[in-house]
Short mmCIF file of C-alpha atoms in Angstrom, two decimals:
data_model
loop_
_atom_site.label_atom_id
_atom_site.label_comp_id
_atom_site.label_asym_id
_atom_site.label_seq_id
_atom_site.Cartn_x
_atom_site.Cartn_y
_atom_site.Cartn_z
CA MET A 2 163.45 28.14 -12.10
CA ALA A 3 162.34 24.77 -13.24
CA ASN A 4 165.48 23.55 -11.10
CA ARG A 5 164.52 25.38 -8.45
CA ARG A 6 161.35 24.47 -8.10
CA ARG A 7 161.93 21.27 -8.07
CA ARG A 8 164.80 21.33 -4.83
CA ARG A 9 161.34 23.75 -3.34
CA GLN A 10 159.69 20.60 -3.58
CA ARG A 11 161.68 17.87 -2.09
CA PRO A 12 160.98 18.49 1.60
CA ASN A 13 157.49 18.46 1.51
CA GLN A 14 158.35 14.85 0.07
CA MET A 15 159.96 14.26 2.82
CA VAL A 16 157.68 15.39 4.99
CA TRP A 17 154.95 12.92 3.27
CA ILE A 18 157.56 9.91 3.48
CA MET A 19 158.06 10.85 7.05
CA LEU A 20 154.48 10.68 7.70
CA ALA A 21 153.96 7.52 6.07
CA ILE A 22 156.70 5.47 8.35
CA THR A 23 154.86 7.58 11.46
CA MET A 24 151.43 5.34 10.45
CA VAL A 25 152.95 2.09 9.41
CA CYS A 26 154.97 2.46 12.99
CA VAL A 27 151.44 3.11 14.68
CA VAL A 28 150.18 0.29 12.70
CA ILE A 29 152.58 -1.76 13.88
CA VAL A 30 152.58 -0.64 17.49
CA PHE A 31 148.36 -0.95 18.02
CA ALA A 32 149.08 -4.78 16.70
CA ILE A 33 151.43 -5.83 19.02
CA VAL A 34 149.12 -4.18 21.95
CA LYS A 35 146.02 -5.81 20.24
CA VAL A 36 148.27 -9.26 20.66
CA GLN A 37 148.80 -8.82 23.69
CA LYS A 38 145.78 -7.72 24.95
CA GLU A 39 144.62 -10.81 23.96
CA LYS A 40 147.05 -13.12 25.27
CA GLY A 41 146.19 -11.84 28.64
CA THR A 42 142.63 -11.71 27.39
CA LEU A 43 142.62 -15.80 27.08
CA VAL A 44 144.78 -15.73 29.99
CA LYS A 45 142.77 -14.73 32.30
CA GLN A 46 139.93 -16.34 30.73
CA ALA A 47 141.96 -19.82 31.04
CA LYS A 48 140.86 -22.14 33.96
CA ALA A 49 144.36 -23.48 35.62
CA VAL A 50 144.87 -27.17 35.07
CA THR A 51 144.69 -29.63 37.99
CA ARG A 52 144.35 -32.93 37.38
CA ASP A 53 147.14 -35.30 36.16
CA MET A 54 145.86 -36.57 32.77
CA VAL A 55 146.21 -36.98 29.08
CA TYR A 56 143.99 -34.11 27.34
CA GLU A 57 142.94 -35.80 23.76
CA ASN A 58 142.90 -33.73 20.51
CA ALA A 59 143.13 -30.72 22.75
CA TYR A 60 143.88 -27.42 20.42
CA ILE A 61 146.86 -25.66 21.28
CA VAL A 62 145.62 -21.83 21.51
CA SER A 63 149.48 -20.24 22.37
CA ASN A 64 152.00 -21.36 22.85
CA ASP A 65 154.96 -18.98 24.79
CA ASP A 66 156.11 -16.84 27.63
CA GLY A 67 156.54 -20.33 29.73
CA ARG A 68 152.95 -20.87 29.25
CA LEU A 69 150.72 -23.51 27.22
CA ILE A 70 146.87 -22.21 26.33
CA PHE A 71 144.65 -24.72 24.80
CA ILE A 72 141.55 -25.82 24.43
CA CYS A 73 139.26 -28.95 25.21
CA ASP A 74 136.31 -30.76 25.76
CA GLY A 75 134.97 -26.65 24.77
CA GLU A 76 136.71 -25.71 27.72
CA LEU A 77 139.68 -22.99 27.90
CA TYR A 78 143.21 -24.37 29.95
CA ARG A 79 145.91 -22.72 30.64
CA ALA A 80 149.59 -25.01 32.00
CA LYS A 81 152.86 -24.59 32.39
CA GLY A 82 155.37 -25.38 29.74
CA THR A 83 155.88 -24.87 26.73
CA MET A 84 156.86 -26.18 23.59
CA GLU A 85 160.34 -25.92 21.09
CA GLU A 86 158.99 -24.75 18.50
CA SER A 87 156.33 -22.66 18.04
CA PHE A 88 152.94 -24.36 17.69
CA THR A 89 148.93 -23.99 17.07
CA GLY A 90 146.77 -27.24 15.86
CA VAL A 91 145.95 -30.15 17.48
CA CYS A 92 147.94 -32.33 19.44
CA ASP A 93 147.17 -34.89 23.09
CA ILE A 94 148.39 -32.90 25.79
CA GLU A 95 149.41 -34.55 28.88
CA ILE A 96 150.21 -33.45 32.27
CA SER A 97 151.55 -33.97 35.13
CA GLY A 98 151.92 -32.18 38.77
CA SER A 99 150.32 -29.11 36.56
CA LYS A 100 152.43 -29.04 34.35
CA VAL A 101 153.05 -30.09 30.81
CA LYS A 102 154.95 -33.22 30.35
CA LYS A 103 154.67 -34.40 27.08
CA ILE A 104 153.03 -32.99 23.64
CA GLN A 105 151.93 -35.29 21.14
CA ILE A 106 151.01 -33.26 17.35
CA LYS A 107 149.14 -34.98 15.34
CA PRO A 108 149.89 -33.92 11.84
CA ASP A 109 148.77 -36.14 9.59
CA ASP A 110 145.34 -33.99 7.87
CA ILE A 111 143.30 -34.12 4.56
CA SER A 112 141.27 -31.58 3.46
CA GLY A 113 138.54 -31.27 1.60
CA VAL A 114 134.85 -30.40 1.73
CA MET A 115 132.11 -32.72 4.18
CA LEU A 116 129.13 -34.31 1.55
CA SER A 117 127.70 -36.53 4.44
CA TYR A 118 128.64 -37.97 7.38
CA GLY A 119 126.91 -41.10 9.85
CA ASN A 120 126.92 -44.87 10.89
CA GLY A 121 130.99 -43.43 12.33
CA THR A 122 131.81 -42.43 9.24
CA MET A 123 132.71 -38.86 7.10
CA GLN A 124 132.51 -39.00 3.24
CA ILE A 125 135.27 -36.17 1.72
CA ALA A 126 134.89 -35.23 -1.59
CA GLY A 127 137.91 -36.69 -3.62
CA GLN A 128 138.47 -39.40 -0.49
CA ASP A 129 136.69 -42.91 -0.04
CA ASP A 130 134.88 -42.80 3.18
CA ILE A 131 136.65 -42.27 6.47
CA PRO A 132 136.13 -44.01 9.83
CA MET A 133 135.21 -41.40 13.19
CA GLN A 134 137.12 -41.92 16.16
CA SER A 135 134.18 -40.88 17.79
CA ASP A 136 130.31 -39.13 16.47
CA GLU A 137 131.57 -36.70 19.72
CA LEU A 138 134.19 -35.13 16.97
CA PRO A 139 135.29 -31.96 18.00
CA VAL A 140 135.98 -28.98 15.61
CA TYR A 141 138.26 -26.19 16.12
CA ASP A 142 137.11 -23.08 14.31
CA GLU A 143 139.88 -19.84 13.44
CA THR A 144 137.74 -17.75 11.32
CA GLY A 145 137.81 -15.73 14.66
CA ASP A 146 139.76 -13.80 16.39
CA THR A 147 140.66 -16.65 18.47
CA PRO A 148 140.33 -20.07 18.28
CA ARG A 149 137.26 -21.64 19.79
CA GLU A 150 135.78 -25.05 20.04
CA ILE A 151 131.96 -26.01 18.14
CA SER A 152 130.44 -29.22 17.62
CA VAL A 153 130.08 -31.17 13.36
CA SER A 154 126.14 -29.90 14.06
CA ASP A 155 127.83 -26.59 13.39
CA LEU A 156 129.15 -27.06 10.41
CA ILE A 157 126.86 -26.84 6.87
CA ILE A 158 126.92 -29.63 5.24
CA GLY A 159 128.38 -29.49 1.73
CA SER A 160 129.73 -25.85 1.80
CA GLU A 161 132.66 -26.06 4.08
CA THR A 162 136.34 -27.21 2.83
CA LEU A 163 138.10 -28.30 5.94
CA SER A 164 140.62 -29.82 7.27
CA TYR A 165 140.18 -33.12 8.89
CA ILE A 166 143.40 -34.06 11.14
CA LEU A 167 143.89 -38.55 11.34
CA ASP A 168 144.99 -40.72 14.73
CA SER A 169 145.80 -43.79 12.64
CA GLY A 170 143.73 -43.75 9.68
CA ARG A 171 140.67 -41.67 12.00
CA ILE A 172 139.47 -38.72 11.91
CA CYS A 173 139.94 -37.28 15.35
CA ALA A 174 138.83 -34.22 15.34
CA ILE A 175 138.46 -30.56 12.18
CA VAL A 176 139.20 -27.67 12.03
CA ARG A 177 137.74 -25.02 10.31
CA ARG A 178 140.08 -22.42 8.33
CA GLN A 179 137.96 -20.88 6.31
CA ALA A 180 134.15 -19.35 6.24
CA PRO A 181 131.32 -21.76 4.59
CA ASP A 182 129.88 -20.82 1.41
CA LEU A 183 126.61 -20.27 1.45
CA THR A 184 125.66 -20.25 -2.21
CA TYR A 185 124.47 -23.80 -2.35
CA ILE A 186 121.46 -25.61 -0.99
CA ARG A 187 121.63 -29.74 -0.97
CA VAL A 188 117.88 -31.07 -0.82
CA LEU A 189 116.74 -34.02 -0.62
CA ILE A 190 113.99 -35.24 -3.10
CA LYS A 191 111.65 -37.57 -1.99
CA ASN A 192 110.08 -40.54 -3.56
CA ASP A 193 106.15 -39.31 -2.35
CA GLY A 194 107.54 -39.75 1.83
CA LYS A 195 110.53 -42.24 1.49
CA ASP A 196 114.04 -41.69 1.17
CA ALA A 197 114.96 -43.46 -1.79
CA PHE A 198 113.57 -44.18 -5.16
CA PRO A 199 113.26 -48.38 -6.70
CA THR A 200 115.11 -46.71 -9.70
CA ILE A 201 115.81 -43.74 -11.45
CA ALA A 202 116.47 -42.70 -15.23
CA ALA A 203 118.27 -39.92 -15.61
CA GLY A 204 118.35 -36.95 -18.45
CA ALA A 205 118.84 -34.27 -19.52
CA ALA A 206 119.10 -31.90 -22.91
CA SER A 207 122.32 -32.61 -23.33
CA ASN A 208 125.22 -34.61 -22.27
CA LEU A 209 125.38 -35.56 -19.01
CA TYR A 210 128.76 -35.43 -16.62
CA VAL A 211 129.12 -38.78 -14.07
CA ASP A 212 131.70 -37.11 -11.46
CA ASP A 213 133.13 -34.30 -14.25
CA ALA A 214 133.67 -36.60 -17.17
CA ASP A 215 131.45 -36.45 -19.97
CA CYS A 216 129.20 -39.88 -20.21
CA LYS A 217 128.95 -39.66 -23.91
CA SER A 218 124.97 -39.60 -23.73
CA ASN A 219 121.97 -37.83 -22.65
CA ALA A 220 120.63 -40.04 -21.05
CA ILE A 221 121.44 -42.81 -17.88
CA ASP A 222 118.57 -46.12 -17.93
CA ASP A 223 119.56 -47.24 -15.10
CA VAL A 224 120.95 -44.98 -11.92
CA GLY A 225 121.39 -47.67 -9.62
CA ALA A 226 122.29 -50.49 -12.62
CA TYR A 227 124.89 -48.11 -14.03
CA MET A 228 126.28 -47.25 -9.98
CA ALA A 229 126.72 -51.58 -10.29
CA ASN A 230 128.35 -51.64 -13.34
CA VAL A 231 131.65 -48.48 -12.56
CA GLN A 232 131.19 -50.40 -8.75
CA LYS A 233 130.37 -47.30 -7.04
CA GLY A 234 128.30 -46.63 -4.17
CA LYS A 235 127.42 -42.43 -4.71
CA ILE A 236 127.49 -40.68 -8.30
CA LYS A 237 127.87 -37.37 -9.06
CA VAL A 238 125.22 -36.11 -12.44
CA SER A 239 125.42 -32.76 -13.56
CA SER A 240 124.65 -31.32 -17.53
CA ALA A 241 126.20 -28.91 -19.19
CA ASP A 242 122.43 -26.42 -19.65
CA ASN A 243 122.83 -27.50 -15.53
CA TYR A 244 119.41 -29.09 -15.51
CA VAL A 245 118.98 -32.65 -14.30
CA SER A 246 115.71 -34.50 -14.80
CA ILE A 247 114.69 -37.69 -12.88
CA ASN A 248 111.97 -40.24 -13.76
CA GLY A 249 111.15 -37.72 -16.41
CA LYS A 250 110.87 -34.19 -14.02
CA SER A 251 113.07 -31.32 -14.25
CA TYR A 252 115.87 -30.10 -12.17
CA PRO A 253 117.36 -26.88 -11.39
CA GLY A 254 121.51 -27.90 -10.94
CA SER A 255 123.44 -31.39 -10.09
CA PHE A 256 122.53 -35.13 -8.23
CA GLU A 257 124.24 -36.95 -6.07
CA PHE A 258 122.85 -40.66 -6.52
CA ILE A 259 123.92 -42.85 -3.60
CA GLY A 260 122.48 -46.30 -3.50
CA THR A 261 121.26 -47.83 0.35
CA ASP A 262 119.13 -51.20 0.71
CA ALA A 263 116.22 -49.32 0.01
CA GLY A 264 117.18 -48.41 -3.37
CA ILE A 265 119.04 -44.87 -4.68
CA VAL A 266 118.96 -41.77 -2.45
CA ALA A 267 118.67 -37.93 -5.01
CA VAL A 268 120.55 -35.54 -3.44
CA ASN A 269 119.86 -32.16 -5.45
CA THR A 270 122.30 -29.13 -5.16
CA VAL A 271 121.38 -25.84 -6.18
CA ASP A 272 122.11 -22.12 -5.88
CA VAL A 273 120.04 -20.48 -3.12
CA GLU A 274 118.28 -17.55 -5.59
CA THR A 275 117.45 -20.76 -7.94
CA TYR A 276 115.89 -22.74 -5.13
CA VAL A 277 114.02 -20.15 -4.07
CA ARG A 278 112.63 -19.45 -7.76
CA TYR A 279 111.23 -23.11 -7.34
CA VAL A 280 110.14 -22.62 -4.31
CA LEU A 281 108.00 -18.94 -4.29
CA PRO A 282 105.38 -20.97 -6.75
CA SER A 283 104.80 -23.81 -5.65
CA GLU A 284 104.04 -22.53 -1.69
CA MET A 285 102.29 -19.58 -2.90
CA PRO A 286 100.07 -18.93 -6.28
CA SER A 287 101.92 -17.04 -8.62
CA THR A 288 98.70 -14.94 -9.14
CA PHE A 289 98.92 -13.36 -5.89
CA GLU A 290 99.53 -9.31 -6.24
CA ALA A 291 103.72 -8.79 -6.32
CA GLU A 292 104.01 -7.48 -2.73
CA ALA A 293 102.48 -10.62 -1.71
CA LEU A 294 104.85 -12.66 -3.56
CA LYS A 295 108.23 -10.07 -2.80
CA ALA A 296 107.48 -11.18 1.00
CA GLN A 297 106.63 -14.87 0.72
CA ALA A 298 109.98 -14.83 -1.21
CA VAL A 299 112.31 -13.44 1.53
CA CYS A 300 110.18 -15.50 4.16
CA ALA A 301 111.65 -18.66 2.06
CA ARG A 302 115.07 -17.52 1.22
CA THR A 303 114.71 -16.72 5.02
CA PHE A 304 114.00 -19.97 5.79
CA VAL A 305 115.88 -22.43 3.95
CA TYR A 306 119.05 -19.95 5.59
CA SER A 307 117.89 -20.81 8.66
CA GLN A 308 117.83 -24.29 8.22
CA MET A 309 121.46 -24.43 6.60
CA LYS A 310 122.65 -26.68 9.51
CA ASN A 311 119.89 -29.70 9.73
CA THR A 312 120.92 -32.20 10.51
CA GLN A 313 118.18 -34.86 9.82
CA TYR A 314 119.93 -35.75 6.72
CA ALA A 315 123.21 -36.03 7.25
CA LEU A 316 123.83 -39.29 6.28
CA TYR A 317 122.51 -38.55 2.86
CA GLY A 318 124.93 -35.21 2.72
CA ALA A 319 121.26 -33.16 2.28
CA ASN A 320 120.56 -30.31 4.42
CA ILE A 321 116.57 -30.23 3.47
CA ASP A 322 114.17 -32.04 1.97
CA ASN A 323 111.53 -30.81 -1.00
CA THR A 324 107.84 -31.35 1.09
CA THR A 325 106.29 -29.60 3.72
CA ALA A 326 108.43 -30.67 6.01
CA PHE A 327 110.88 -28.13 5.13
CA GLN A 328 109.53 -26.32 1.72
CA VAL A 329 107.40 -27.34 -1.02
CA TYR A 330 110.32 -27.20 -3.95
CA ASN A 331 109.76 -27.48 -7.76
CA SER A 332 106.14 -29.21 -7.09
CA SER A 333 104.89 -26.28 -9.75
CA GLU A 334 107.14 -24.10 -12.26
CA ALA A 335 108.65 -21.24 -12.14
CA LYS A 336 106.69 -18.14 -13.32
CA GLN A 337 107.58 -14.94 -14.61
CA SER A 338 105.93 -12.90 -11.42
CA THR A 339 107.37 -15.39 -9.10
CA ASP A 340 110.92 -15.21 -10.57
CA GLU A 341 110.80 -11.00 -10.44
CA ALA A 342 109.89 -11.33 -7.13
CA VAL A 343 112.23 -13.68 -6.27
CA LYS A 344 115.14 -11.43 -8.61
CA ALA A 345 113.62 -8.30 -6.51
CA THR A 346 114.53 -9.30 -3.32
CA ALA A 347 117.43 -10.76 -4.00
CA GLY A 348 119.96 -11.83 -0.87
CA GLN A 349 117.10 -10.10 1.35
CA VAL A 350 116.66 -11.57 4.79
CA VAL A 351 114.38 -11.18 7.40
CA SER A 352 116.25 -10.28 10.80
CA CYS A 353 115.82 -9.92 14.63
CA GLY A 354 117.66 -8.14 16.85
CA GLY A 355 120.43 -8.98 14.03
CA SER A 356 119.90 -12.62 13.97
CA LEU A 357 118.55 -14.57 11.86
CA ILE A 358 114.75 -16.44 12.32
CA THR A 359 113.02 -19.21 11.07
CA CYS A 360 110.02 -17.41 8.70
CA TYR A 361 106.86 -20.16 9.89
CA TYR A 362 104.19 -19.12 6.99
CA PHE A 363 101.31 -20.93 6.31
CA SER A 364 98.26 -20.86 3.98
CA THR A 365 95.11 -19.23 5.51
CA SER A 366 94.20 -18.01 8.82
CA ALA A 367 91.02 -18.04 10.53
CA GLY A 368 91.45 -14.79 11.76
CA LYS A 369 94.22 -14.68 13.47
CA THR A 370 97.32 -15.99 13.90
CA GLU A 371 98.79 -18.31 16.55
CA ASP A 372 101.41 -18.30 18.54
CA MET A 373 104.00 -21.31 19.68
CA GLU A 374 101.22 -22.72 21.72
CA VAL A 375 99.86 -24.77 18.96
CA TRP A 376 103.34 -26.41 18.94
CA SER A 377 103.46 -26.56 23.08
CA SER A 378 107.20 -24.74 22.35
CA SER A 379 107.70 -21.42 24.20
CA THR A 380 107.33 -18.37 21.50
CA PRO A 381 110.16 -16.44 20.10
CA ASP A 382 110.35 -12.47 20.34
CA PHE A 383 109.94 -12.40 16.85
CA ILE A 384 106.46 -14.19 16.74
CA HIS A 385 102.88 -12.65 18.25
CA LYS A 386 99.04 -13.29 17.02
CA VAL A 387 97.53 -10.42 14.90
CA GLU A 388 94.45 -10.23 12.95
CA SER A 389 94.70 -11.59 10.50
CA VAL A 390 91.17 -11.84 8.03
CA ASP A 391 91.64 -13.94 5.39
CA ASP A 392 88.20 -14.35 3.84
CA ASN A 393 89.92 -14.38 0.31
CA SER A 394 90.97 -17.65 0.49
CA PRO A 395 88.67 -21.07 0.10
CA TYR A 396 89.86 -22.03 3.92
CA TYR A 397 88.86 -19.66 5.54
CA ARG A 398 86.21 -21.61 6.44
CA TRP A 399 85.28 -24.90 6.08
CA THR A 400 82.86 -27.72 7.68
CA SER A 401 84.81 -31.90 7.88
CA GLU A 402 83.00 -34.81 7.98
CA LEU A 403 83.96 -37.42 9.95
CA GLU A 404 82.85 -40.78 10.27
CA LEU A 405 84.54 -43.15 13.23
CA SER A 406 84.25 -46.54 10.88
CA ALA A 407 86.20 -45.59 8.79
CA TYR A 408 89.44 -46.64 10.33
CA ASN A 409 91.07 -48.87 13.32
CA ASP A 410 93.41 -47.86 15.32
CA PRO A 411 96.09 -50.59 14.82
CA GLN A 412 96.94 -50.53 18.42
CA TYR A 413 93.36 -49.33 20.03
CA GLY A 414 91.23 -50.51 17.82
CA ALA A 415 87.66 -48.68 17.32
CA ALA A 416 87.27 -44.89 17.91
CA THR A 417 84.36 -44.85 19.89
CA GLY A 418 84.27 -40.57 20.88
CA ILE A 419 86.21 -37.28 19.66
CA CYS A 420 86.15 -34.67 22.92
CA ALA A 421 88.44 -31.25 22.02
CA ASP A 422 89.87 -30.58 26.13
CA LYS A 423 91.38 -27.10 25.62
CA THR A 424 91.24 -24.22 22.98
CA SER A 425 93.55 -21.35 22.56
CA ASP A 426 91.77 -17.80 22.24
CA ALA A 427 92.49 -17.94 18.77
CA GLY A 428 90.22 -20.91 18.77
CA TYR A 429 93.18 -23.94 18.07
CA VAL A 430 92.17 -27.19 19.35
CA LEU A 431 95.23 -27.21 21.97
CA SER A 432 94.61 -31.00 23.28
CA LEU A 433 92.09 -33.51 21.80
CA THR A 434 91.34 -37.27 22.83
CA ILE A 435 89.93 -39.93 20.99
CA SER A 436 88.07 -42.68 23.22
CA TYR A 437 88.41 -46.05 22.11
CA GLY A 438 85.70 -48.17 24.56
CA ASN A 439 87.94 -47.81 28.18
CA LYS A 440 90.75 -47.01 26.37
CA SER A 441 91.75 -43.69 25.18
CA GLN A 442 94.54 -41.28 23.56
CA THR A 443 95.34 -37.55 23.95
CA PHE A 444 96.90 -35.26 21.45
CA THR A 445 98.19 -31.88 22.07
CA ALA A 446 100.71 -30.75 18.91
CA GLU A 447 98.69 -29.30 15.57
CA ASN A 448 100.11 -31.45 14.18
CA ASP A 449 98.93 -35.37 15.48
CA ILE A 450 95.56 -32.95 15.92
CA ARG A 451 95.56 -32.85 12.66
CA LYS A 452 96.18 -36.45 11.26
CA ALA A 453 94.07 -38.34 14.13
CA LEU A 454 91.42 -36.89 12.79
CA GLY A 455 92.79 -37.18 9.22
CA HIS A 456 91.98 -40.89 9.89
CA TYR A 457 88.36 -40.36 10.04
CA GLN A 458 87.88 -37.61 7.50
CA LYS A 459 85.28 -38.48 4.54
CA LYS A 460 85.29 -34.87 3.27
CA VAL A 461 85.81 -31.00 3.71
CA THR A 462 83.44 -28.61 2.23
CA LEU A 463 85.11 -25.05 1.65
CA ASN A 464 83.62 -21.49 1.56
CA ASP A 465 83.33 -21.07 -1.87
CA GLY A 466 81.20 -24.69 -1.59
CA SER A 467 83.59 -26.58 -3.02
CA VAL A 468 84.61 -29.78 -1.81
CA ARG A 469 87.72 -32.01 -1.00
CA GLU A 470 87.91 -35.08 -0.53
CA ASN A 471 91.54 -37.83 0.39
CA MET A 472 92.86 -35.27 2.21
CA SER A 473 94.93 -37.32 4.80
CA MET A 474 95.29 -34.55 7.73
CA ILE A 475 92.34 -31.63 8.28
CA PRO A 476 93.06 -27.94 7.18
CA SER A 477 94.22 -26.89 10.51
CA ALA A 478 93.61 -27.46 14.30
CA CYS A 479 91.50 -24.30 14.65
CA PHE A 480 88.15 -25.92 15.03
CA SER A 481 84.60 -27.15 17.44
CA VAL A 482 83.20 -30.67 17.63
CA SER A 483 79.98 -32.01 17.65
CA ALA A 484 78.63 -35.46 17.62
CA GLY A 485 76.28 -36.90 15.64
CA ALA A 486 74.44 -40.41 15.27
CA ASN A 487 75.91 -43.57 14.62
CA GLY A 488 79.48 -42.07 15.33
CA HIS A 489 79.15 -39.18 12.61
CA TYR A 490 81.07 -35.91 13.98
CA THR A 491 81.17 -32.48 12.55
CA LEU A 492 83.96 -30.43 12.70
CA SER A 493 83.56 -26.81 12.02
CA GLY A 494 86.70 -24.99 11.55
CA GLY A 495 88.19 -21.93 9.20
CA GLY A 496 91.67 -21.58 8.38
CA PHE A 497 94.52 -23.58 6.27
CA GLY A 498 98.37 -24.91 7.93
CA HIS A 499 99.43 -23.76 11.43
CA GLY A 500 98.22 -20.41 11.85
CA ILE A 501 102.02 -19.58 13.23
CA GLY A 502 103.78 -16.60 11.83
CA PHE A 503 103.19 -15.64 8.27
CA SER A 504 99.86 -16.49 6.27
CA GLN A 505 99.80 -15.81 1.98
CA TYR A 506 96.29 -15.36 1.55
CA GLY A 507 96.68 -12.64 4.38
CA ALA A 508 99.61 -11.06 2.79
CA ASP A 509 97.65 -11.24 -0.37
CA ARG A 510 95.01 -9.27 1.08
CA LEU A 511 97.03 -6.73 2.79
CA ALA A 512 99.18 -6.32 -0.30
CA LYS A 513 95.60 -5.85 -1.93
CA ALA A 514 95.37 -2.48 -0.26
CA GLY A 515 98.68 -1.29 -0.20
CA SER A 516 100.98 -2.74 2.02
CA SER A 517 104.76 -2.94 0.20
CA TYR A 518 105.83 -6.18 1.19
CA LYS A 519 108.35 -5.12 4.20
CA ASP A 520 105.46 -3.36 5.77
CA ILE A 521 103.71 -7.04 5.16
CA ILE A 522 106.24 -8.83 7.15
CA GLY A 523 106.94 -6.34 9.26
CA TYR A 524 102.85 -7.23 10.25
CA TYR A 525 103.44 -10.42 10.92
CA TYR A 526 106.77 -10.84 12.19
CA LYS A 527 107.33 -8.62 15.49
CA ASP A 528 110.67 -6.50 15.93
CA VAL A 529 111.79 -8.17 12.92
CA THR A 530 113.98 -6.05 9.66
CA VAL A 531 114.37 -7.31 5.63
CA VAL A 532 117.90 -7.06 6.22
CA ASP A 533 120.71 -8.61 2.99
CA ILE A 534 122.50 -11.86 3.82
CA SER A 535 125.58 -10.60 3.93
CA SER A 536 124.62 -8.66 7.64
CA VAL A 537 124.39 -11.84 9.68
CA ARG A 538 126.27 -14.43 7.22
CA SER A 539 128.58 -14.59 10.15
CA GLU A 540 126.25 -16.17 12.17
CA LEU A 541 126.06 -19.51 10.35
CA LYS A 542 129.51 -20.36 11.05
CA ASN A 543 128.76 -19.31 14.83
#
């Protein structure tokens, strides 16, 4: 009986084998059809070459069927002729009579993480500075369905392992073969507004590592002298416990120290979630409601991801800095309440229409938020004006006392008058003119208006009766002007910050009223959803 049962099962086994073979064949056929369809699409999209010339640093996409398809200067071309061997990659292509005459393959390449670029050179991890053939290098992205050309500014400094194509020892093109690692952010630590420190003392609780080698000490008293001694213009400093201090202040992650004519530049590499841990208490009071802290954590995380392609500090290999120009980082220690908010929202960001937004936020609204009109810019779809009565903030209402005699403009001299020419419907000054006798200058950007009047500001009296002195800017551009005697002016204003997007004190007020962090975000930004970064990660490499 047992043998008969086994014999009966054999036909069933054959059926399954045949089904498996059929499925494999179907998959192969679909793959072949897909490839052929993609080729057909490329041929239709490609322009026929019409000029006799050499297409330098072009990228061959397809090389068969008697036809060459290639990318050059952002365009897709096709030409008659092929190579004997199968090849895709960077080369020079000479065209004559609409046909391929000669192809010069560029086989020399190196691979590594792009750390910085500028002044005609690019630094790659593990390599010396390598000269670039041009400041506008072609970059070919192979990570999608078909290769495409992007620019150097689309790459993420410190997060990309790339292939660099060389021609006579110079980088002539870059090929991206894998998606960037978005785990880390590189932060330039500013020295009271300057990019460099005259001297830096580095330390840690455990031994320091210099370029991943144990230096047998937990302190480097003078980083500049150390670099001179080892004859290096840049060093990486880390520690076993992943904290390094500079001039007595501890930072998570590791540092790159760069020697410049102005001094030592310090770039802190830290993972994004830890970075947000140290932004949150620096940007929002840790005593705020938990849902407000969560909303701010999501906004801070969204903002840093949106800035990863920023090239302002490309020369130093940094994505952002640690000031209000981006986000205040590590000015306050991490707290339990803020750590819990970061942990509860780990990986969450704000998306509009499937794309990451730039999360603009500020401290206090004067009663209504603003749009990009205050920056003389077009307003994105996710920004709108909403009511926000932030009377829980001392900056909800304020009075600023100005004295024109307090400052002499180096170009215009002594001011003789101040006039708010135009205001928005929310009360923000959109145009301000300062007179200097028979001369004048007009300011139209919110930040410029606040800085210009800050020169003359003596004190600010807040809503709670407290007084602030030595403020370099007026609290906001939402104010009215009253002229007094002998060059004295009074600004009656409200709010703190630019007024665009998410109000921090408003978020705390909403949280106290029972709103969740997603509700708060949905109130201040229009048509947005809170999603995991993985759902929008692909756009960061586009």
